[in-house]
Coordinates of C-alpha atoms in Angstrom, one line a residue:
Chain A
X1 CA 0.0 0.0 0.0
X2 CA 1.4 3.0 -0.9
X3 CA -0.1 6.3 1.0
X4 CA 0.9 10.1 -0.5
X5 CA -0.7 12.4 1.8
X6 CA -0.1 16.3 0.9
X7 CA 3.2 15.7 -0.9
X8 CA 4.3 19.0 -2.6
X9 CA 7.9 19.1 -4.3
X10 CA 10.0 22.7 -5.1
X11 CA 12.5 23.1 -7.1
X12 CA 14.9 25.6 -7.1
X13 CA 15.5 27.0 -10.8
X14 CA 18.5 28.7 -12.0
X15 CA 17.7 31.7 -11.7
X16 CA 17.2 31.0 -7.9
X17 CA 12.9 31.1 -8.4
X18 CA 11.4 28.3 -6.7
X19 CA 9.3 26.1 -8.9
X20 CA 6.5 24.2 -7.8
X21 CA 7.1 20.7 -9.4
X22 CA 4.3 18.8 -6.9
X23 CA 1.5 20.5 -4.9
X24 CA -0.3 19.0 -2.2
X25 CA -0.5 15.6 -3.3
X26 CA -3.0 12.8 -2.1
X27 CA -3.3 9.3 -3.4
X28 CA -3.3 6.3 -2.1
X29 CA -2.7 3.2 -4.1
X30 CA -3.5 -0.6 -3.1
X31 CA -1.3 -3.5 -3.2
X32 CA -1.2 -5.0 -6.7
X33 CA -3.0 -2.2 -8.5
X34 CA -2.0 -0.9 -11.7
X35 CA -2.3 2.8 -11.5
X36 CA -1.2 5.5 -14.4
X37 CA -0.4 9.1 -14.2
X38 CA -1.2 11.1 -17.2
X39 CA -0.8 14.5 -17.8
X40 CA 0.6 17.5 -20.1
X41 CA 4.7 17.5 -19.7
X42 CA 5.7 19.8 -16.7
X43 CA 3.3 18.8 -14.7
X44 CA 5.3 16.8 -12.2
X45 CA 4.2 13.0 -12.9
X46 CA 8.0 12.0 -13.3
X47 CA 8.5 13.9 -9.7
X48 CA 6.3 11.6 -8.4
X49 CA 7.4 8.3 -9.7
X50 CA 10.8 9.5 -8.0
X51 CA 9.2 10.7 -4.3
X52 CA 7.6 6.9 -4.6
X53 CA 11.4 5.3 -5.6
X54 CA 12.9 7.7 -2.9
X55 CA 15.6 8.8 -5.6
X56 CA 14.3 12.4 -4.5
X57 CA 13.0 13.7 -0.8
X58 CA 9.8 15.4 -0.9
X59 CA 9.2 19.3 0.3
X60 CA 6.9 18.6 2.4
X61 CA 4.3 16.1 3.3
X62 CA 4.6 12.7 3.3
X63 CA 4.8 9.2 1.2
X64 CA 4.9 5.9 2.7
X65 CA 4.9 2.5 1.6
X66 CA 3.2 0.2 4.1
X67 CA 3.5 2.8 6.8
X68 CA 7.1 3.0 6.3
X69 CA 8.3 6.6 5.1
X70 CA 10.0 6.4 2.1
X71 CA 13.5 8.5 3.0
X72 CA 15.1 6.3 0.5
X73 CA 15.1 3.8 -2.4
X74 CA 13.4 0.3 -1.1
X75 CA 14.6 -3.1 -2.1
X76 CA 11.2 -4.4 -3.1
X77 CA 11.3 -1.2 -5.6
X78 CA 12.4 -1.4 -9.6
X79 CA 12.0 1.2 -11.8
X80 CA 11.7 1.3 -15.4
X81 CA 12.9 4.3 -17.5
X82 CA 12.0 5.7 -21.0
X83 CA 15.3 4.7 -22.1
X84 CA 16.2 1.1 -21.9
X85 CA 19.3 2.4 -19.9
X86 CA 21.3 -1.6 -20.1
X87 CA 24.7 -1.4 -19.8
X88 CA 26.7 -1.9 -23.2
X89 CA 29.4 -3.5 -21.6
X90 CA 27.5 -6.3 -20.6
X91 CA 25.6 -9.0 -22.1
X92 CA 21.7 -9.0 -22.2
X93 CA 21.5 -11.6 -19.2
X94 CA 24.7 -10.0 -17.2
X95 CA 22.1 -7.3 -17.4
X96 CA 18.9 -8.7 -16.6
X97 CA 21.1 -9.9 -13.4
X98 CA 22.8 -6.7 -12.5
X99 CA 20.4 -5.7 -9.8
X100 CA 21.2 -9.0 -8.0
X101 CA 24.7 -8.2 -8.2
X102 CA 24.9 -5.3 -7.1
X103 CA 22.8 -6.5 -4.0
X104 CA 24.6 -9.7 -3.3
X105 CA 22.1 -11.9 -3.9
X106 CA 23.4 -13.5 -6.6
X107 CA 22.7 -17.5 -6.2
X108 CA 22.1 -20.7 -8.4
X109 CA 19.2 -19.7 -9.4
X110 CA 19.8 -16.5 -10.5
X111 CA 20.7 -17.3 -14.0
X112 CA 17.8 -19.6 -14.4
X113 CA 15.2 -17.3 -13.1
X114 CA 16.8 -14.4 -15.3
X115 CA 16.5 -17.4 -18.3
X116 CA 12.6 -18.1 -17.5
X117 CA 12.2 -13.8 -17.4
X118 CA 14.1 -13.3 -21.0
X119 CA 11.8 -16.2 -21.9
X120 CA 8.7 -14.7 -20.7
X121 CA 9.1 -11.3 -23.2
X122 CA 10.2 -13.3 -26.1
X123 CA 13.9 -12.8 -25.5
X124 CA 15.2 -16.3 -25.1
X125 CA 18.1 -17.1 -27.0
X126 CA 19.3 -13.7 -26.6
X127 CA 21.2 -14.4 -23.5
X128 CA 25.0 -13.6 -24.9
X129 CA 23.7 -11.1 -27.1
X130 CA 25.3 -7.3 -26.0
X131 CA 22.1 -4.2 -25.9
X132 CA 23.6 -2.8 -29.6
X133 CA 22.6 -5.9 -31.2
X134 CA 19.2 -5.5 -30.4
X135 CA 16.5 -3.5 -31.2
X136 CA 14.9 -0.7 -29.1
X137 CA 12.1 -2.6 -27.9
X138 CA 13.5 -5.7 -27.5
X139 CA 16.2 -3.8 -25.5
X140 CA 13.3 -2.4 -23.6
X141 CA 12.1 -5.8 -23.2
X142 CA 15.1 -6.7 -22.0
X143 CA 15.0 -3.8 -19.4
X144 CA 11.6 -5.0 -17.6
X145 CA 13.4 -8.1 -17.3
X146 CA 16.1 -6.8 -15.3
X147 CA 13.0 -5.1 -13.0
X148 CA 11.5 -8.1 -12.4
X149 CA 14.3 -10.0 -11.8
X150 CA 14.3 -9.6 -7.9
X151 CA 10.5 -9.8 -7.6
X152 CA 9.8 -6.5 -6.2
X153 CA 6.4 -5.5 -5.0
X154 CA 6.3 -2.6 -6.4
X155 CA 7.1 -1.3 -10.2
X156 CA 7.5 2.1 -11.1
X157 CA 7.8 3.0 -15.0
X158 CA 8.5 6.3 -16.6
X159 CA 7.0 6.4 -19.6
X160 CA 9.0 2.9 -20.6
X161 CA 7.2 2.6 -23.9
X162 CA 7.6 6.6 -24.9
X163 CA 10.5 5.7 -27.4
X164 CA 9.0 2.9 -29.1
X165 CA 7.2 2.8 -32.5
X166 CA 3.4 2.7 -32.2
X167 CA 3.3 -1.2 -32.9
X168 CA 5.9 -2.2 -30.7
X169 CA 4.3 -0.1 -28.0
X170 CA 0.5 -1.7 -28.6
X171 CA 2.3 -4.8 -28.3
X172 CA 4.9 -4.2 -25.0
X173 CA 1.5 -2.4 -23.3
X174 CA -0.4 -6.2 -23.8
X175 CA 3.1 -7.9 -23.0
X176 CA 3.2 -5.8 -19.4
X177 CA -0.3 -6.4 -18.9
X178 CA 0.1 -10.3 -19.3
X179 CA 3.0 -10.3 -16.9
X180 CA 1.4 -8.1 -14.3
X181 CA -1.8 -10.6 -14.4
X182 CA 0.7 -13.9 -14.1
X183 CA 2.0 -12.2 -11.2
X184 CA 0.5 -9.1 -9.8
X185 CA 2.0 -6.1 -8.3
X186 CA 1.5 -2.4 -7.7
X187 CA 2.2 -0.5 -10.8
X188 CA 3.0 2.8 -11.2
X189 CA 2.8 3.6 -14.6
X190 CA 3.7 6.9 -16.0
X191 CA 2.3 8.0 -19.6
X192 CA 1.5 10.1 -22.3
X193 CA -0.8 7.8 -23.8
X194 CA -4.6 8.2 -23.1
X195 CA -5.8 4.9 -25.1
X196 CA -2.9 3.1 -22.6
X197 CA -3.6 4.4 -19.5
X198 CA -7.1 3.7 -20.3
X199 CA -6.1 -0.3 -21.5
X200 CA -3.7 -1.0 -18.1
X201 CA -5.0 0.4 -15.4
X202 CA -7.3 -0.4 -12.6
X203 CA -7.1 3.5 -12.1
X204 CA -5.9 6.8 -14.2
X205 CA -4.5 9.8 -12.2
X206 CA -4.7 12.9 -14.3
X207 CA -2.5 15.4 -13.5
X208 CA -2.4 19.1 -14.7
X209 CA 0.7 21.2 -14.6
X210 CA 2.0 24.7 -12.6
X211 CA 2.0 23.8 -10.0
X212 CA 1.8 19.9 -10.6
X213 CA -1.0 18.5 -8.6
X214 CA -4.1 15.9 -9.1
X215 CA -6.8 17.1 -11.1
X216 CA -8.9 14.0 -11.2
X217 CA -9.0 10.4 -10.3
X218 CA -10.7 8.2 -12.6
X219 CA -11.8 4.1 -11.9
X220 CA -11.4 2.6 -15.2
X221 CA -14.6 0.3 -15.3
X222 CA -13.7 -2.6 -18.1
X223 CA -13.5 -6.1 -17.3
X224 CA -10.2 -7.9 -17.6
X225 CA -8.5 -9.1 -19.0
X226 CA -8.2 -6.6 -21.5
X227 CA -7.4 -5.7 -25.1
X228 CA -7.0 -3.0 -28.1
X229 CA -10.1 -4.2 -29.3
X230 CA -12.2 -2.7 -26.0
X231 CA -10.8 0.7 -28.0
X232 CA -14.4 0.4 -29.7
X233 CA -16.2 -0.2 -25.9
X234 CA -18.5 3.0 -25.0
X235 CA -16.8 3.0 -21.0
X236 CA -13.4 3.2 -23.2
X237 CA -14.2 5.9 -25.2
X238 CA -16.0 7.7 -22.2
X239 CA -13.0 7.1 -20.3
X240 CA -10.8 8.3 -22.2
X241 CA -12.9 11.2 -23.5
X242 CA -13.0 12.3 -19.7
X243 CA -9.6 12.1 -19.2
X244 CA -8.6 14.2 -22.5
X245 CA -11.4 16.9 -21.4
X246 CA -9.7 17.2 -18.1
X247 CA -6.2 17.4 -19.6
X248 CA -7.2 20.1 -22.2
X249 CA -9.6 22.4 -19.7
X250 CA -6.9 23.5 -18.0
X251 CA -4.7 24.2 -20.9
X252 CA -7.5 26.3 -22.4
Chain B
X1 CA 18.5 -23.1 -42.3
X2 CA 20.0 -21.5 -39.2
X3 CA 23.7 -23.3 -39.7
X4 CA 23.6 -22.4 -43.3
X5 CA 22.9 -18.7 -42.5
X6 CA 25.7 -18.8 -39.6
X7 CA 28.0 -20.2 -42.2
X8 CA 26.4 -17.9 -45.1
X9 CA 27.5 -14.5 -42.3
X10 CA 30.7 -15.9 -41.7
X11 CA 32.3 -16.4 -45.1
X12 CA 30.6 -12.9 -46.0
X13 CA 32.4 -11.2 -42.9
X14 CA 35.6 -13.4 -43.8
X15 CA 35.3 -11.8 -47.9
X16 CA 34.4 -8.8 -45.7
X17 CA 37.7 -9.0 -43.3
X18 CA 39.9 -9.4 -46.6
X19 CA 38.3 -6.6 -48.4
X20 CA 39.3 -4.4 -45.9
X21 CA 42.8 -6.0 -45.0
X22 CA 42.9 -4.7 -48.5
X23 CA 42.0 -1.4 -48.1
X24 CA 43.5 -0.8 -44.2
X25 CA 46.7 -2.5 -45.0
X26 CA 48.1 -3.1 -48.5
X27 CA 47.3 0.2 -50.0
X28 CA 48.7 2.3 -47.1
X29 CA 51.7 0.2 -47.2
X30 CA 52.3 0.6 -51.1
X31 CA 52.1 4.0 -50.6
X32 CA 54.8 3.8 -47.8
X33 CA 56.8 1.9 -50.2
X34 CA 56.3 4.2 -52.9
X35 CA 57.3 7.2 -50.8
X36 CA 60.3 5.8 -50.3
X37 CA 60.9 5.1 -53.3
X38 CA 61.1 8.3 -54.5
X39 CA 62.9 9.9 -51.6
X40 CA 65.7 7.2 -52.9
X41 CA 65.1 7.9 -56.3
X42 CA 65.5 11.8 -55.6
X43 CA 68.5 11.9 -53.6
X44 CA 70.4 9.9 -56.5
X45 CA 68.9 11.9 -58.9
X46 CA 69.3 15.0 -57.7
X47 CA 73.0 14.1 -56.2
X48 CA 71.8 15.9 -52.5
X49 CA 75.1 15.7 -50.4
X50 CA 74.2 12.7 -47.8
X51 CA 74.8 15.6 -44.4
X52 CA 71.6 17.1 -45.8
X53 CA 69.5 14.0 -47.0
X54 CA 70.8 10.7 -46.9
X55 CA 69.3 8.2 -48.8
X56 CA 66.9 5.4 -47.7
X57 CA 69.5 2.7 -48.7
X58 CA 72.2 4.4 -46.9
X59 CA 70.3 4.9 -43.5
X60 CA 69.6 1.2 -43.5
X61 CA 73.1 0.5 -44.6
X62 CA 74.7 2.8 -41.8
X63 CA 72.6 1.6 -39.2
X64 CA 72.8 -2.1 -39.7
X65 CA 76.4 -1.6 -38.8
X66 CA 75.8 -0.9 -35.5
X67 CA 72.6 -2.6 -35.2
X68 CA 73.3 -4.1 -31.8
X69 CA 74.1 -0.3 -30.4
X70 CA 71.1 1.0 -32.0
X71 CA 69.2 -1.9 -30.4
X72 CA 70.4 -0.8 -26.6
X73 CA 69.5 2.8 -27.5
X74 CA 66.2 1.4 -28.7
X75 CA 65.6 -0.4 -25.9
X76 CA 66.3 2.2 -23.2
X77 CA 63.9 4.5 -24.9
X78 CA 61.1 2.1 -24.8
X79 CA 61.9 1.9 -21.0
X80 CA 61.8 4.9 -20.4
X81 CA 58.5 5.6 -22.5
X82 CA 56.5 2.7 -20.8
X83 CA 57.7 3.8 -17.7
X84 CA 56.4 7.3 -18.0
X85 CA 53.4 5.7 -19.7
X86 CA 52.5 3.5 -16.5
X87 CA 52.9 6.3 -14.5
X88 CA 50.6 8.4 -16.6
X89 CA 48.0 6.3 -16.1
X90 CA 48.4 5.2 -12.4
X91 CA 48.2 9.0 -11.6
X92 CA 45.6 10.2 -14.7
X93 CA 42.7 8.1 -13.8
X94 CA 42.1 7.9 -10.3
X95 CA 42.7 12.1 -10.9
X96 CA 40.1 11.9 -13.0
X97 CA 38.2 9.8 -10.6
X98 CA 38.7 12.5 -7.9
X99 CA 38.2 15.5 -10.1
X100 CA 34.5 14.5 -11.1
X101 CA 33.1 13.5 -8.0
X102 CA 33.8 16.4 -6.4
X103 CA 32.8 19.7 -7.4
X104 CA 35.2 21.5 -4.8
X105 CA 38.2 19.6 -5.6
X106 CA 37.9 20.0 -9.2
X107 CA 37.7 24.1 -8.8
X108 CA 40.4 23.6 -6.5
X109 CA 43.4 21.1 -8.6
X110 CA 42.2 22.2 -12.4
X111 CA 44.1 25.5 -12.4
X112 CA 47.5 23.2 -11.1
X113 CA 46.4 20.8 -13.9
X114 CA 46.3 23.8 -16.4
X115 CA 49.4 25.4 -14.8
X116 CA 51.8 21.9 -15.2
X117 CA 50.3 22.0 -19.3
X118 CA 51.5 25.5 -19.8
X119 CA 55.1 25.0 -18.6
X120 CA 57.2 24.5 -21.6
X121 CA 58.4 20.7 -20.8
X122 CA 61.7 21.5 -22.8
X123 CA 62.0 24.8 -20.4
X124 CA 61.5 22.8 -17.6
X125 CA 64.0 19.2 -18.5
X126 CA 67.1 20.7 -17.5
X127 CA 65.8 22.3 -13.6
X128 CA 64.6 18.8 -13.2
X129 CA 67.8 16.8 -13.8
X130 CA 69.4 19.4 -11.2
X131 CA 66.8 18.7 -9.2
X132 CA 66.3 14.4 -9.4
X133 CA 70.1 13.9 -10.8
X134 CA 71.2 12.7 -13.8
X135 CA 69.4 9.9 -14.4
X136 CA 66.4 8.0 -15.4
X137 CA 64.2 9.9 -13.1
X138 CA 64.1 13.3 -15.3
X139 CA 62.7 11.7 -18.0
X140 CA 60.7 9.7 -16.8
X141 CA 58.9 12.9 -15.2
X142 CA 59.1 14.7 -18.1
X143 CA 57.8 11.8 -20.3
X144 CA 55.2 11.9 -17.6
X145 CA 54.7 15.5 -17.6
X146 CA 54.1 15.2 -21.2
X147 CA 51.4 12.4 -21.6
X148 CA 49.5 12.5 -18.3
X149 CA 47.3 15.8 -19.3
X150 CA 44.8 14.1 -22.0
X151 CA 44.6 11.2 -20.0
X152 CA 43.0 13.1 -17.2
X153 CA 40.7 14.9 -19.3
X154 CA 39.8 11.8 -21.6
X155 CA 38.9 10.3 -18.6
X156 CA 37.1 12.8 -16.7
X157 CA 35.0 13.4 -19.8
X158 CA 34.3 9.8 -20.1
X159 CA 33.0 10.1 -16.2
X160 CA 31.0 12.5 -16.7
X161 CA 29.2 11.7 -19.9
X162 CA 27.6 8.8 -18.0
X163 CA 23.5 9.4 -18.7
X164 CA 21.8 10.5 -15.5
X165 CA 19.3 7.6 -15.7
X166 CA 22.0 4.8 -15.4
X167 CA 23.0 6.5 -12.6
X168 CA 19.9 6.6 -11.0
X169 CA 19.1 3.1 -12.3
X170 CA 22.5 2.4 -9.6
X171 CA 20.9 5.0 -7.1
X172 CA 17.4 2.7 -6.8
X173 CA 19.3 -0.3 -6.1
X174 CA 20.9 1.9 -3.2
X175 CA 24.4 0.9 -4.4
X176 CA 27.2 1.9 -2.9
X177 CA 29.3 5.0 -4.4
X178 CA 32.1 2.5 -4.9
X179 CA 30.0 -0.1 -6.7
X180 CA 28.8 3.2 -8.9
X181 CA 32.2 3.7 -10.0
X182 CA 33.5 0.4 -10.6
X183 CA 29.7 -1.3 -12.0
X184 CA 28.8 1.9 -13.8
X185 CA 31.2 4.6 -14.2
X186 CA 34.4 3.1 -14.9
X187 CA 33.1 1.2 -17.2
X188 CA 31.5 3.2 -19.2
X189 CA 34.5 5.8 -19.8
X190 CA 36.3 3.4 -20.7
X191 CA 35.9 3.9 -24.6
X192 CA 36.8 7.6 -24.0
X193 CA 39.7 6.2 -21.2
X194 CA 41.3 4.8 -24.7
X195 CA 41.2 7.5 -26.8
X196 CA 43.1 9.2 -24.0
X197 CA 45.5 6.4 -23.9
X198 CA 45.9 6.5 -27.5
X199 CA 47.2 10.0 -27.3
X200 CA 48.8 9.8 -24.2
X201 CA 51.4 6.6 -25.6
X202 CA 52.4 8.9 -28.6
X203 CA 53.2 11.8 -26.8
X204 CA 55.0 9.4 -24.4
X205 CA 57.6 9.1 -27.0
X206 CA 57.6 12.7 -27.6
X207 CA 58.5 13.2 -23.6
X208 CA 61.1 10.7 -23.9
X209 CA 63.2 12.1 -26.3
X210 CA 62.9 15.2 -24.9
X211 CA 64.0 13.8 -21.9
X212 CA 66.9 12.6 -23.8
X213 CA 67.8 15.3 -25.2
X214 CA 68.7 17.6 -22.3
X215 CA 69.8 14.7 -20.0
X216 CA 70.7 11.3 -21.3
X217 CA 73.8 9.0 -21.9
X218 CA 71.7 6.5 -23.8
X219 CA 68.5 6.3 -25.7
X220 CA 67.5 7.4 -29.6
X221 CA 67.2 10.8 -28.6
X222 CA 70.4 11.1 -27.0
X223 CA 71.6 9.2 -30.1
X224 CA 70.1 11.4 -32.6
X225 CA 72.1 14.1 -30.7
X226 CA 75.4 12.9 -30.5
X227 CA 75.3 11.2 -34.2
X228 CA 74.1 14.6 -35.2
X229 CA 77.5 15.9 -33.6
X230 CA 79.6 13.9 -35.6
X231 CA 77.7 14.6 -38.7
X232 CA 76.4 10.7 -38.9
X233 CA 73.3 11.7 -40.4
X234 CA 72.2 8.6 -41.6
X235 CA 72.4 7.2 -38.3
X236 CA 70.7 10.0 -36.8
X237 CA 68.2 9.6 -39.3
X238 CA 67.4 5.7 -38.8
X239 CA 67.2 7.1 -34.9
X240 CA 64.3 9.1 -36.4
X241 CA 62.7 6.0 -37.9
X242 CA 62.9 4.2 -35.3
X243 CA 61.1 6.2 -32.9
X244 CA 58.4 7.2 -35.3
X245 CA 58.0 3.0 -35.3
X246 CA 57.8 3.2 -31.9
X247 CA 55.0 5.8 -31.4
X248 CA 53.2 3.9 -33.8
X249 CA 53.9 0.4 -33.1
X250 CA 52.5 1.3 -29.6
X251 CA 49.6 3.3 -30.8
X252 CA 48.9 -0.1 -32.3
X253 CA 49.3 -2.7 -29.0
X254 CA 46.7 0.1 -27.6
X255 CA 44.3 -0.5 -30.3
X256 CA 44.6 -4.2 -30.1
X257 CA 44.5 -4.3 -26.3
X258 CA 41.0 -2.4 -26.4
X259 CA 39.7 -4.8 -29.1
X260 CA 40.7 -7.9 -27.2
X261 CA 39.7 -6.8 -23.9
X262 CA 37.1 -4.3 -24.5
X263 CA 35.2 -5.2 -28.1
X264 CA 32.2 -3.2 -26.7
X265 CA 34.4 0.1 -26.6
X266 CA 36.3 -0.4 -29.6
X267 CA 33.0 -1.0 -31.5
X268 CA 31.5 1.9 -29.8
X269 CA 29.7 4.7 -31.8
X270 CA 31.2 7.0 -29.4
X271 CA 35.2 6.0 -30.6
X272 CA 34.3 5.2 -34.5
X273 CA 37.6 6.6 -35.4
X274 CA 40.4 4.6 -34.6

């Protein structure tokens, strides 16, 4: 369970103004819920994603993860980033493992379990392959691995599909929705995307920028599991509609 | 199908290899040769007195004479170059290290960094034999002096153009600042580390004849002097070769040293040249 009660983040810009990345944040997200942040850029859902990992302290307020304040990054944490971000010295599955390395938990079953991942996303076979000798999503691919390798409870993902082709992306978005139902786990998903916040989640925060705060939270209601063809369904489109409306009144 | 296309990729990158053994080697080395040829052809030709130009044929002829004394000189400037090398690099990248993880630090040493570059190394050859004695020691910290400087920035360059996110990638798994640098840092400088290696082992050579120059009773720099004295230009001028060999010979072991050890860099987009 992760609780955010009145989070606000400032910045201080070059110029020495302060800038209000995160206002008075409140959300609260279940265990094994699969929750997006969308919103116009600016507007602070990155900030977020990095108060949750506790790569960045927050002003004020406070964010907690089963009660525990979050002062720093937790070991049942992975995030993903918009850039694959592997290591180019180091094969696909010497990747996949480095967060057990650099933890020390590094045993025989490592490289199996890393094997059975790279299987999972369609990378098998790929093992001794270095990241320039695949492509961008299957380096992504690749990436998600190496965040599920230790299991963590919760996943945090910065826009992980931005850089990908519209195809690849339809078909990563299905791939992550697949894995999360094998084995759920909270998911915080951060996106541009309306039609794939709308597909993942259970729920879709829209944010709005200056200072970055919550406009609306919205319960996707379509069954699961889901696909691109519920793109045609009314609560989709209504859904979706809602969430665009919200996005664009406050830019008008 | 797959063993056929594995062979199929294979003899193509073997034609492929040959092609450009083709290209990389034989033509540069016909044009060596031809080069020669007509600095041979010209000095017979043109009848140039052999104190301002001796000819090819002649330097080879005069230095295989005393091959076995050129081979000692040889040898102790290749000491002293590797030396100074080694040094350079013991010092250059844990400086680097130091210099771009602190902010204060690197305000504080860059201006002495700056400073050492700016004195003339030649100016400077002669204070330090009265200071370390006439020995090895001189040149080795000249040769030193010389070759450190783009090592430190190579590498400091290389450590800072990590991308923030692999960093932070590090940062979520709450690695340690020593884990940083050695899992992700290090690592990834080291295609820039080379290219400052690559510099740095030519103008090792460069500091070791200057070295020799001011202070030296062996080495081809102190030969090109004294064979210069006695108006053996040829030999003087097979000193020349040699060392010219030598700056590239090592440029080479570099090269081949990074493609062994480190394909990944040497194939990197980043270090394309070379």
């Amino acid at each position: 369970m992760i609780e955010i009660s009145n989070a606000s983040k400032v910045f201080t810009a070059r110029d020495g103004h302060p800038v209000h990345a995160l206002s008075d944040i409140d959300l609260s997200i279940d265990d094994d819920e699969f929750v997006s942040l969308v919103g116009p850029s600016g507007c602070g859902k990155s900030t977020l994603l990095r108060l949750v990992a506790g790569l960045a302290p927050s002003t004020s307020g406070s964010i907690e993860v089963d009660a525990i304040p979050v002062s720093e990054p937790r070991r049942d944490t992975a995030m993903v980033f918009q850039a694959p971000t592997l290591l180019p010295w180091a094969s696909i599955e010497d990747n996949v493992l480095f967060p057990l390395k650099v933890m020390n938990v590094l045993d025989g079953t490592s490289r199996r379990r890393a094997h059975e991942l790279l299987e999972l996303v369609g990378l098998a076979g790929f093992e001794r392959k270095y990241p320039r000798e695949l492509s961008g999503g299957m380096q992504q691919r690749a990436a998600i691995c190496r965040a599920l390798i230790h299991d963590p409870r919760i996943m945090l993902m910065d826009e992980p599909f931005g850089a990908l082709d519209a195809l690849t992306r339809e078909e990563m978005s299905l791939e992550l929705l697949r894995i999360w139902t094998d084995r759920p786990r909270t998911i915080l998903f951060v996106t541009h995307s309306i039609p794939e916040a709308v597909l993942l989640s259970d729920r879709v925060v829209v944010m709005s920028p200056r200072p970055g705060r919550i406009a609306d939270i919205l319960e996707v209601a379509l069954p699961r599991p889901r696909s691109f063809a519920m793109e045609g369904d009314p609560a989709f489109q209504a859904t979706a509609q809602k969430i665009r409306s919200l996005i664009f009144e406050h830019h008008g | 199908m797959v063993e056929n296309a594995q062979t199929l990729t294979r003899s193509t990158t073997w034609a492929a290899w040959l092609r450009g053994f083709a290209q990389e080697a034989v033509l540069p080395a016909l044009v060596m040769v031809g080069l020669v040829g007509i600095w041979e052809a010209s000095v017979w030709f043109f009848k140039i007195p052999v104190y301002l130009l001796p000819a090819p044929s002649v330097i080879w002829a005069d230095c295989a004479e005393i091959s076995d004394v050129i081979l000692n000189h040889t040898l102790a400037t290749l000491h002293t170059v590797l030396i100074g090398f080694l040094v350079s690099i013991v010092i250059s990248v844990p400086l680097a290290v130091v210099l771009t993880s602190s902010k204060g630090i690197a305000t504080a040493v860059y201006p002495v960094l700056v400073i050492t570059q700016a004195i003339p190394k030649v100016a400077l050859a002669p204070l330090l034999v009265i200071m370390l004695g006439a020995n090895e020691l001189p040149r080795v910290v000249i040769t030193f002096l010389v070759a450190f400087f783009p090592l430190v920035i190579a590498s400091a360059t290389g450590l800072m153009s990590v991308p923030h996110d692999l960093i932070e990638l590090g940062r979520s798994y709450k690695i340690s600042l020593w884990q940083e640098l050695c899992r992700i840092r290090l690592p990834y400088a080291v295609p820039m580390i080379f290219s400052g290696l690559k510099v740095a082992i030519t103008l090792s050579v460069v500091g070791a004849v200057v070295g020799e120059f001011v202070n030296a009773d062996k080495g081809l720099g102190f030969l090109i002097v004294s064979a210069s004295a006695f108006f053996q230009v040829p030999v003087a001028f097979g000193a020349l070769v040699l060392l010219s060999l030598m700056g590239v010979v090592l440029f080479q072991v570099i090269v081949v040293i990074e493609r062994i050890f480190f394909p990944w860099s040497a194939e990197s987009a980043g270090n394309s040249f070379m």
